[in-house]
Structures are given as structure tokens and as C-alpha cells.
Amino acid sequence: MSDPTTAEEAAAKAALDSAQSSFFLSSKLIFLLALMVPVALLGLFARKLLMSEKEKELRRLEKKKAKEQRSSKKK
């Protein structure tokens, strides 16, 4: 028969290992989320910046086209 103290110690060690493992996984998850949030925000900012550049270019082309149409009407 096994010693009850040894069985209790083994159960306590297993519980401790399980708790440490879940803490390690949760801390890893928190770390990954902490890294992902700034990266996602940078991505959104870069996308907004690119879209604003495209919009500026589109407006510039529209103004150029309107100016050409006005000058062709004058002739």
C-alpha cells in the first residue's frame, strides 16, 4: 500500500504543476495580446495614412481634370 503522505504530496505537486502551467500559458497569452494590440493599431494607422494619400492623389487628379475641362471650354 502507498504511503498517504506521499500520495498527498504527489497530488499537491500535480496541482501546483497544473497551476504553474496554466499561469505560464495565461501570461504568454497576455504577452501576445499586449504585442498584438500596438501592431494592429499601427496597421490601422498605416492603412488610414495610405488611404488619405490615395484620396489626395484622386482629388488632385479631379482638380486637374476640371481645370483642363474649363480651359477647353474657353477655347
PDB file of C-alpha atoms in Angstrom:
ATOM      1  CA  MET A   1       0.000   0.000   0.000  1.00  0.00           C
ATOM      2  CA  SER A   2       1.240   3.505  -0.765  1.00  0.00           C
ATOM      3  CA  ASP A   3       2.092   5.964   1.925  1.00  0.00           C
ATOM      4  CA  PRO A   4      -0.748   8.564   2.313  1.00  0.00           C
ATOM      5  CA  THR A   5       1.748  11.363   2.815  1.00  0.00           C
ATOM      6  CA  THR A   6       3.444  10.506  -0.457  1.00  0.00           C
ATOM      7  CA  ALA A   7       0.092  10.367  -2.260  1.00  0.00           C
ATOM      8  CA  GLU A   8      -0.906  13.731  -0.796  1.00  0.00           C
ATOM      9  CA  GLU A   9       2.443  15.212  -1.740  1.00  0.00           C
ATOM     10  CA  ALA A  10       2.093  13.833  -5.257  1.00  0.00           C
ATOM     11  CA  ALA A  11      -1.419  15.290  -5.560  1.00  0.00           C
ATOM     12  CA  ALA A  12      -0.220  18.651  -4.232  1.00  0.00           C
ATOM     13  CA  LYS A  13       2.726  18.623  -6.638  1.00  0.00           C
ATOM     14  CA  ALA A  14       0.416  17.781  -9.551  1.00  0.00           C
ATOM     15  CA  ALA A  15      -1.936  20.616  -8.572  1.00  0.00           C
ATOM     16  CA  LEU A  16       0.979  23.029  -8.275  1.00  0.00           C
ATOM     17  CA  ASP A  17       2.392  21.971 -11.643  1.00  0.00           C
ATOM     18  CA  SER A  18      -1.032  22.412 -13.222  1.00  0.00           C
ATOM     19  CA  ALA A  19      -1.433  25.879 -11.693  1.00  0.00           C
ATOM     20  CA  GLN A  20       2.036  26.921 -12.814  1.00  0.00           C
ATOM     21  CA  SER A  21       1.376  25.605 -16.290  1.00  0.00           C
ATOM     22  CA  SER A  22      -1.922  27.462 -16.629  1.00  0.00           C
ATOM     23  CA  PHE A  23      -0.330  30.631 -15.215  1.00  0.00           C
ATOM     24  CA  PHE A  24       2.501  30.307 -17.719  1.00  0.00           C
ATOM     25  CA  LEU A  25       0.032  29.884 -20.586  1.00  0.00           C
ATOM     26  CA  SER A  26      -2.131  32.782 -19.439  1.00  0.00           C
ATOM     27  CA  SER A  27       0.891  35.042 -19.009  1.00  0.00           C
ATOM     28  CA  LYS A  28       2.042  34.058 -22.505  1.00  0.00           C
ATOM     29  CA  LEU A  29      -1.397  34.886 -23.876  1.00  0.00           C
ATOM     30  CA  ILE A  30      -1.406  38.266 -22.147  1.00  0.00           C
ATOM     31  CA  PHE A  31       2.064  38.973 -23.523  1.00  0.00           C
ATOM     32  CA  LEU A  32       0.976  38.072 -27.061  1.00  0.00           C
ATOM     33  CA  LEU A  33      -2.124  40.237 -26.780  1.00  0.00           C
ATOM     34  CA  ALA A  34      -0.002  43.096 -25.473  1.00  0.00           C
ATOM     35  CA  LEU A  35       2.161  42.785 -28.585  1.00  0.00           C
ATOM     36  CA  MET A  36      -0.729  42.365 -30.993  1.00  0.00           C
ATOM     37  CA  VAL A  37      -2.666  45.469 -29.942  1.00  0.00           C
ATOM     38  CA  PRO A  38       0.041  48.011 -30.885  1.00  0.00           C
ATOM     39  CA  VAL A  39       0.777  46.135 -34.111  1.00  0.00           C
ATOM     40  CA  ALA A  40      -2.910  46.203 -35.032  1.00  0.00           C
ATOM     41  CA  LEU A  41      -3.122  49.905 -34.223  1.00  0.00           C
ATOM     42  CA  LEU A  42      -0.047  50.614 -36.335  1.00  0.00           C
ATOM     43  CA  GLY A  43      -1.608  48.653 -39.182  1.00  0.00           C
ATOM     44  CA  LEU A  44      -4.816  50.663 -38.962  1.00  0.00           C
ATOM     45  CA  PHE A  45      -2.871  53.921 -38.845  1.00  0.00           C
ATOM     46  CA  ALA A  46      -0.751  52.925 -41.849  1.00  0.00           C
ATOM     47  CA  ARG A  47      -3.863  51.916 -43.775  1.00  0.00           C
ATOM     48  CA  LYS A  48      -5.545  55.224 -42.954  1.00  0.00           C
ATOM     49  CA  LEU A  49      -2.415  57.080 -43.999  1.00  0.00           C
ATOM     50  CA  LEU A  50      -2.267  55.215 -47.314  1.00  0.00           C
ATOM     51  CA  MET A  51      -5.950  55.828 -47.960  1.00  0.00           C
ATOM     52  CA  SER A  52      -5.541  59.538 -47.258  1.00  0.00           C
ATOM     53  CA  GLU A  53      -2.613  59.648 -49.702  1.00  0.00           C
ATOM     54  CA  LYS A  54      -4.740  57.925 -52.349  1.00  0.00           C
ATOM     55  CA  GLU A  55      -7.604  60.342 -51.672  1.00  0.00           C
ATOM     56  CA  LYS A  56      -5.242  63.310 -52.016  1.00  0.00           C
ATOM     57  CA  GLU A  57      -3.990  61.945 -55.329  1.00  0.00           C
ATOM     58  CA  LEU A  58      -7.561  61.371 -56.518  1.00  0.00           C
ATOM     59  CA  ARG A  59      -8.577  64.929 -55.571  1.00  0.00           C
ATOM     60  CA  ARG A  60      -5.514  66.301 -57.327  1.00  0.00           C
ATOM     61  CA  LEU A  61      -6.395  64.389 -60.487  1.00  0.00           C
ATOM     62  CA  GLU A  62     -10.024  65.560 -60.291  1.00  0.00           C
ATOM     63  CA  LYS A  63      -8.902  69.185 -59.939  1.00  0.00           C
ATOM     64  CA  LYS A  64      -6.522  68.770 -62.860  1.00  0.00           C
ATOM     65  CA  LYS A  65      -9.289  67.250 -64.988  1.00  0.00           C
ATOM     66  CA  ALA A  66     -11.729  70.036 -64.035  1.00  0.00           C
ATOM     67  CA  LYS A  67      -9.101  72.652 -64.864  1.00  0.00           C
ATOM     68  CA  GLU A  68      -8.496  71.044 -68.267  1.00  0.00           C
ATOM     69  CA  GLN A  69     -12.238  70.987 -68.957  1.00  0.00           C
ATOM     70  CA  ARG A  70     -12.552  74.692 -68.038  1.00  0.00           C
ATOM     71  CA  SER A  71      -9.621  75.610 -70.250  1.00  0.00           C
ATOM     72  CA  SER A  72     -11.035  73.586 -73.171  1.00  0.00           C
ATOM     73  CA  LYS A  73     -14.417  75.363 -72.810  1.00  0.00           C
ATOM     74  CA  LYS A  74     -12.710  78.765 -73.003  1.00  0.00           C
ATOM     75  CA  LYS A  75     -11.108  77.903 -76.345  1.00  0.00           C
TER      76      LYS A  75
END
